[in-house]
Amino acid sequence: MDTEEFKTRLLPLKNKFYRLAMRLLNNREEAEDVVQEVFLKTWKMRDDLEKYRSVEALMMTMTRNMCLDKLKMKKNKALSLHPDYNPPQHQNPHEQSEQKDLVRRVRQVIGQLPEQQRTIIQLRDVEAYSFDEMMEITGFDKNYMRVNLSRARKKIRETIEKLQQSELQQNKTNS
């Protein structure tokens, strides 16, 4: 696909992608960034576009996936496991304290995981790497990483739930 064909065939679709991004992100600047990124990626793969039945559907999927990735990143940043994490200032001091305590506990549980699971959790959930990037870093197979990530998350969730139940029972006993 040459520049003229790209401009005449794909550029007029930008408003469709923008509307989808706006609906998902509710942020004009982020939606514009996503659409621009979709067009850049599409341009880079212009020589392979004839492989797809619908380039529009491909670009719509790319837009949706990029928006979901951005939303996931926002969610992960809301409760970050980075050592320098500070809870949002709009929370009251009690909520901030509880959130810091939860982050501390999650870090402790992660520290008790087997090395591979600890590495995979760190790369995926803390550092927000994609599976492809993680494959390059670790040399692990994608399915192996998915299984271990699932097991690690389950172990963290179960351990935190047990700790919270234990605390609730201890508080009832003390009352």
PDB file of C-alpha atoms in Angstrom:
ATOM      1  CA  MET A   1       0.000   0.000   0.000  1.00  0.00           C
ATOM      2  CA  ASP A   2       1.434   3.361  -0.981  1.00  0.00           C
ATOM      3  CA  THR A   3       0.980   6.726   0.722  1.00  0.00           C
ATOM      4  CA  GLU A   4      -1.901   7.882  -1.467  1.00  0.00           C
ATOM      5  CA  GLU A   5      -3.879   4.678  -1.032  1.00  0.00           C
ATOM      6  CA  PHE A   6      -3.279   4.816   2.723  1.00  0.00           C
ATOM      7  CA  LYS A   7      -4.542   8.417   2.834  1.00  0.00           C
ATOM      8  CA  THR A   8      -7.613   7.836   0.679  1.00  0.00           C
ATOM      9  CA  ARG A   9      -8.610   4.434   2.024  1.00  0.00           C
ATOM     10  CA  LEU A  10      -7.712   4.512   5.724  1.00  0.00           C
ATOM     11  CA  LEU A  11      -7.426   8.110   6.882  1.00  0.00           C
ATOM     12  CA  PRO A  12     -11.178   8.806   6.445  1.00  0.00           C
ATOM     13  CA  LEU A  13     -11.838   6.080   9.059  1.00  0.00           C
ATOM     14  CA  LYS A  14     -10.055   7.965  11.831  1.00  0.00           C
ATOM     15  CA  ASN A  15     -13.296   9.361  13.313  1.00  0.00           C
ATOM     16  CA  LYS A  16     -14.682   5.835  13.813  1.00  0.00           C
ATOM     17  CA  PHE A  17     -11.570   4.817  15.722  1.00  0.00           C
ATOM     18  CA  TYR A  18     -11.601   8.060  17.702  1.00  0.00           C
ATOM     19  CA  ARG A  19     -15.243   7.557  18.747  1.00  0.00           C
ATOM     20  CA  LEU A  20     -14.461   4.043  19.960  1.00  0.00           C
ATOM     21  CA  ALA A  21     -11.389   5.240  21.859  1.00  0.00           C
ATOM     22  CA  MET A  22     -13.356   8.107  23.425  1.00  0.00           C
ATOM     23  CA  ARG A  23     -16.133   5.758  24.483  1.00  0.00           C
ATOM     24  CA  LEU A  24     -13.647   3.466  26.193  1.00  0.00           C
ATOM     25  CA  LEU A  25     -11.225   6.011  27.663  1.00  0.00           C
ATOM     26  CA  ASN A  26     -13.359   9.121  28.285  1.00  0.00           C
ATOM     27  CA  ASN A  27     -10.269  11.233  27.660  1.00  0.00           C
ATOM     28  CA  ARG A  28      -9.761  13.261  24.484  1.00  0.00           C
ATOM     29  CA  GLU A  29      -5.949  13.341  24.597  1.00  0.00           C
ATOM     30  CA  GLU A  30      -5.601   9.631  25.308  1.00  0.00           C
ATOM     31  CA  ALA A  31      -8.117   8.780  22.583  1.00  0.00           C
ATOM     32  CA  GLU A  32      -6.182  10.896  20.091  1.00  0.00           C
ATOM     33  CA  ASP A  33      -2.930   9.200  21.144  1.00  0.00           C
ATOM     34  CA  VAL A  34      -4.442   5.753  20.647  1.00  0.00           C
ATOM     35  CA  VAL A  35      -5.760   6.603  17.185  1.00  0.00           C
ATOM     36  CA  GLN A  36      -2.409   8.049  16.177  1.00  0.00           C
ATOM     37  CA  GLU A  37      -0.643   4.945  17.470  1.00  0.00           C
ATOM     38  CA  VAL A  38      -3.038   2.687  15.527  1.00  0.00           C
ATOM     39  CA  PHE A  39      -2.307   4.575  12.325  1.00  0.00           C
ATOM     40  CA  LEU A  40       1.434   4.392  12.948  1.00  0.00           C
ATOM     41  CA  LYS A  41       1.307   0.647  13.541  1.00  0.00           C
ATOM     42  CA  THR A  42      -0.876   0.177  10.490  1.00  0.00           C
ATOM     43  CA  TRP A  43       1.528   2.226   8.366  1.00  0.00           C
ATOM     44  CA  LYS A  44       4.454   0.119   9.570  1.00  0.00           C
ATOM     45  CA  MET A  45       2.644  -3.041   8.504  1.00  0.00           C
ATOM     46  CA  ARG A  46       1.322  -1.569   5.215  1.00  0.00           C
ATOM     47  CA  ASP A  47       3.083  -4.211   3.116  1.00  0.00           C
ATOM     48  CA  ASP A  48       1.229  -7.008   4.929  1.00  0.00           C
ATOM     49  CA  LEU A  49      -2.265  -5.473   4.943  1.00  0.00           C
ATOM     50  CA  GLU A  50      -3.465  -7.507   1.946  1.00  0.00           C
ATOM     51  CA  LYS A  51      -3.370 -10.571   4.242  1.00  0.00           C
ATOM     52  CA  TYR A  52      -6.382  -9.226   6.158  1.00  0.00           C
ATOM     53  CA  ARG A  53      -9.963  -9.472   4.920  1.00  0.00           C
ATOM     54  CA  SER A  54     -10.835  -6.122   6.487  1.00  0.00           C
ATOM     55  CA  VAL A  55      -8.179  -3.570   7.353  1.00  0.00           C
ATOM     56  CA  GLU A  56     -10.882  -1.501   9.048  1.00  0.00           C
ATOM     57  CA  ALA A  57     -11.752  -4.404  11.364  1.00  0.00           C
ATOM     58  CA  LEU A  58      -8.055  -4.913  12.084  1.00  0.00           C
ATOM     59  CA  MET A  59      -7.625  -1.247  12.985  1.00  0.00           C
ATOM     60  CA  MET A  60     -10.801  -1.248  15.083  1.00  0.00           C
ATOM     61  CA  THR A  61      -9.475  -4.261  17.015  1.00  0.00           C
ATOM     62  CA  MET A  62      -6.115  -2.557  17.456  1.00  0.00           C
ATOM     63  CA  THR A  63      -7.881   0.558  18.781  1.00  0.00           C
ATOM     64  CA  ARG A  64      -9.941  -1.466  21.242  1.00  0.00           C
ATOM     65  CA  ASN A  65      -6.940  -3.446  22.465  1.00  0.00           C
ATOM     66  CA  MET A  66      -4.793  -0.344  22.938  1.00  0.00           C
ATOM     67  CA  CYS A  67      -7.585   1.328  24.907  1.00  0.00           C
ATOM     68  CA  LEU A  68      -8.009  -1.728  27.109  1.00  0.00           C
ATOM     69  CA  ASP A  69      -4.246  -1.803  27.683  1.00  0.00           C
ATOM     70  CA  LYS A  70      -4.336   1.853  28.745  1.00  0.00           C
ATOM     71  CA  LEU A  71      -7.235   1.185  31.108  1.00  0.00           C
ATOM     72  CA  LYS A  72      -5.419  -1.805  32.575  1.00  0.00           C
ATOM     73  CA  MET A  73      -2.316   0.310  33.108  1.00  0.00           C
ATOM     74  CA  LYS A  74      -4.395   2.950  34.905  1.00  0.00           C
ATOM     75  CA  LYS A  75      -5.943   0.280  37.107  1.00  0.00           C
ATOM     76  CA  ASN A  76      -2.531  -1.192  37.907  1.00  0.00           C
ATOM     77  CA  LYS A  77      -1.208   2.257  38.767  1.00  0.00           C
ATOM     78  CA  ALA A  78      -4.118   2.802  41.149  1.00  0.00           C
ATOM     79  CA  LEU A  79      -2.712   0.096  43.390  1.00  0.00           C
ATOM     80  CA  SER A  80       0.932  -0.041  42.510  1.00  0.00           C
ATOM     81  CA  LEU A  81       3.352  -2.531  43.990  1.00  0.00           C
ATOM     82  CA  HIS A  82       6.345  -0.278  43.415  1.00  0.00           C
ATOM     83  CA  PRO A  83       8.336   0.373  46.599  1.00  0.00           C
ATOM     84  CA  ASP A  84       7.801   4.136  46.310  1.00  0.00           C
ATOM     85  CA  TYR A  85       4.003   3.736  46.109  1.00  0.00           C
ATOM     86  CA  ASN A  86       1.945   6.494  47.703  1.00  0.00           C
ATOM     87  CA  PRO A  87      -1.845   6.128  47.824  1.00  0.00           C
ATOM     88  CA  PRO A  88      -3.903   8.824  46.076  1.00  0.00           C
ATOM     89  CA  GLN A  89      -4.249  11.960  48.174  1.00  0.00           C
ATOM     90  CA  HIS A  90      -8.054  12.113  47.773  1.00  0.00           C
ATOM     91  CA  GLN A  91      -8.374   9.166  50.175  1.00  0.00           C
ATOM     92  CA  ASN A  92      -8.754   9.697  53.874  1.00  0.00           C
ATOM     93  CA  PRO A  93      -5.777   8.745  56.076  1.00  0.00           C
ATOM     94  CA  HIS A  94      -7.428   5.484  57.196  1.00  0.00           C
ATOM     95  CA  GLU A  95      -7.941   4.334  53.578  1.00  0.00           C
ATOM     96  CA  GLN A  96      -4.373   5.351  52.707  1.00  0.00           C
ATOM     97  CA  SER A  97      -3.044   3.340  55.635  1.00  0.00           C
ATOM     98  CA  GLU A  98      -5.116   0.286  54.691  1.00  0.00           C
ATOM     99  CA  GLN A  99      -3.959   0.475  51.090  1.00  0.00           C
ATOM    100  CA  LYS A 100      -0.293   0.806  52.068  1.00  0.00           C
ATOM    101  CA  ASP A 101      -0.727  -2.174  54.391  1.00  0.00           C
ATOM    102  CA  LEU A 102      -2.313  -4.226  51.589  1.00  0.00           C
ATOM    103  CA  VAL A 103       0.520  -3.353  49.206  1.00  0.00           C
ATOM    104  CA  ARG A 104       3.073  -4.342  51.870  1.00  0.00           C
ATOM    105  CA  ARG A 105       1.317  -7.682  52.400  1.00  0.00           C
ATOM    106  CA  VAL A 106       1.075  -8.411  48.681  1.00  0.00           C
ATOM    107  CA  ARG A 107       4.804  -7.700  48.323  1.00  0.00           C
ATOM    108  CA  GLN A 108       5.511 -10.111  51.190  1.00  0.00           C
ATOM    109  CA  VAL A 109       3.387 -12.841  49.590  1.00  0.00           C
ATOM    110  CA  ILE A 110       5.100 -12.270  46.229  1.00  0.00           C
ATOM    111  CA  GLY A 111       8.433 -12.679  48.010  1.00  0.00           C
ATOM    112  CA  GLN A 112       7.340 -16.137  49.193  1.00  0.00           C
ATOM    113  CA  LEU A 113       6.431 -17.386  45.703  1.00  0.00           C
ATOM    114  CA  PRO A 114       8.711 -19.730  43.742  1.00  0.00           C
ATOM    115  CA  GLU A 115      11.331 -17.813  41.771  1.00  0.00           C
ATOM    116  CA  GLN A 116       9.713 -18.276  38.339  1.00  0.00           C
ATOM    117  CA  GLN A 117       6.308 -17.101  39.581  1.00  0.00           C
ATOM    118  CA  ARG A 118       7.913 -14.176  41.396  1.00  0.00           C
ATOM    119  CA  THR A 119       9.710 -13.150  38.200  1.00  0.00           C
ATOM    120  CA  ILE A 120       6.587 -13.480  36.054  1.00  0.00           C
ATOM    121  CA  ILE A 121       4.423 -11.496  38.513  1.00  0.00           C
ATOM    122  CA  GLN A 122       7.063  -8.776  38.728  1.00  0.00           C
ATOM    123  CA  LEU A 123       7.383  -8.435  34.965  1.00  0.00           C
ATOM    124  CA  ARG A 124       3.671  -8.640  34.149  1.00  0.00           C
ATOM    125  CA  ASP A 125       1.825  -7.016  37.054  1.00  0.00           C
ATOM    126  CA  VAL A 126       4.403  -4.638  38.494  1.00  0.00           C
ATOM    127  CA  GLU A 127       6.415  -3.616  35.436  1.00  0.00           C
ATOM    128  CA  ALA A 128       3.504  -4.123  32.960  1.00  0.00           C
ATOM    129  CA  TYR A 129       5.479  -5.974  30.270  1.00  0.00           C
ATOM    130  CA  SER A 130       3.626  -7.782  27.487  1.00  0.00           C
ATOM    131  CA  PHE A 131       3.961 -11.556  27.188  1.00  0.00           C
ATOM    132  CA  ASP A 132       6.095 -11.143  24.077  1.00  0.00           C
ATOM    133  CA  GLU A 133       8.481  -8.857  25.947  1.00  0.00           C
ATOM    134  CA  MET A 134       8.531 -11.282  28.860  1.00  0.00           C
ATOM    135  CA  MET A 135       9.398 -14.154  26.504  1.00  0.00           C
ATOM    136  CA  GLU A 136      12.410 -12.189  25.289  1.00  0.00           C
ATOM    137  CA  ILE A 137      13.515 -11.371  28.831  1.00  0.00           C
ATOM    138  CA  THR A 138      13.015 -14.771  30.457  1.00  0.00           C
ATOM    139  CA  GLY A 139      13.114 -17.258  27.614  1.00  0.00           C
ATOM    140  CA  PHE A 140       9.983 -18.887  29.077  1.00  0.00           C
ATOM    141  CA  ASP A 141       7.218 -20.187  26.801  1.00  0.00           C
ATOM    142  CA  LYS A 142       4.069 -18.017  26.676  1.00  0.00           C
ATOM    143  CA  ASN A 143       1.794 -20.819  27.945  1.00  0.00           C
ATOM    144  CA  TYR A 144       4.220 -21.569  30.775  1.00  0.00           C
ATOM    145  CA  MET A 145       4.107 -17.911  31.788  1.00  0.00           C
ATOM    146  CA  ARG A 146       0.304 -17.737  31.605  1.00  0.00           C
ATOM    147  CA  VAL A 147      -0.091 -20.821  33.790  1.00  0.00           C
ATOM    148  CA  ASN A 148       2.441 -19.602  36.345  1.00  0.00           C
ATOM    149  CA  LEU A 149       0.985 -16.092  36.356  1.00  0.00           C
ATOM    150  CA  SER A 150      -2.449 -17.558  37.044  1.00  0.00           C
ATOM    151  CA  ARG A 151      -1.095 -19.751  39.832  1.00  0.00           C
ATOM    152  CA  ALA A 152       0.833 -16.871  41.374  1.00  0.00           C
ATOM    153  CA  ARG A 153      -2.181 -14.571  41.324  1.00  0.00           C
ATOM    154  CA  LYS A 154      -4.358 -17.297  42.825  1.00  0.00           C
ATOM    155  CA  LYS A 155      -1.810 -17.919  45.597  1.00  0.00           C
ATOM    156  CA  ILE A 156      -1.570 -14.198  46.358  1.00  0.00           C
ATOM    157  CA  ARG A 157      -5.356 -13.819  46.419  1.00  0.00           C
ATOM    158  CA  GLU A 158      -5.875 -16.865  48.672  1.00  0.00           C
ATOM    159  CA  THR A 159      -3.108 -15.837  51.078  1.00  0.00           C
ATOM    160  CA  ILE A 160      -4.400 -12.268  51.388  1.00  0.00           C
ATOM    161  CA  GLU A 161      -7.964 -13.517  51.917  1.00  0.00           C
ATOM    162  CA  LYS A 162      -6.772 -15.881  54.679  1.00  0.00           C
ATOM    163  CA  LEU A 163      -4.880 -13.046  56.363  1.00  0.00           C
ATOM    164  CA  GLN A 164      -7.927 -10.786  56.207  1.00  0.00           C
ATOM    165  CA  GLN A 165     -10.230 -13.500  57.588  1.00  0.00           C
ATOM    166  CA  SER A 166      -7.777 -14.170  60.378  1.00  0.00           C
ATOM    167  CA  GLU A 167      -7.708 -10.469  61.256  1.00  0.00           C
ATOM    168  CA  LEU A 168     -11.503 -10.253  61.245  1.00  0.00           C
ATOM    169  CA  GLN A 169     -11.762 -13.175  63.646  1.00  0.00           C
ATOM    170  CA  GLN A 170      -9.050 -11.690  65.849  1.00  0.00           C
ATOM    171  CA  ASN A 171     -10.913  -8.354  65.927  1.00  0.00           C
ATOM    172  CA  LYS A 172     -14.164 -10.135  66.878  1.00  0.00           C
ATOM    173  CA  THR A 173     -12.360 -11.966  69.673  1.00  0.00           C
ATOM    174  CA  ASN A 174     -10.870  -8.716  71.001  1.00  0.00           C
ATOM    175  CA  SER A 175     -14.243  -6.900  70.914  1.00  0.00           C
TER     176      SER A 175
END
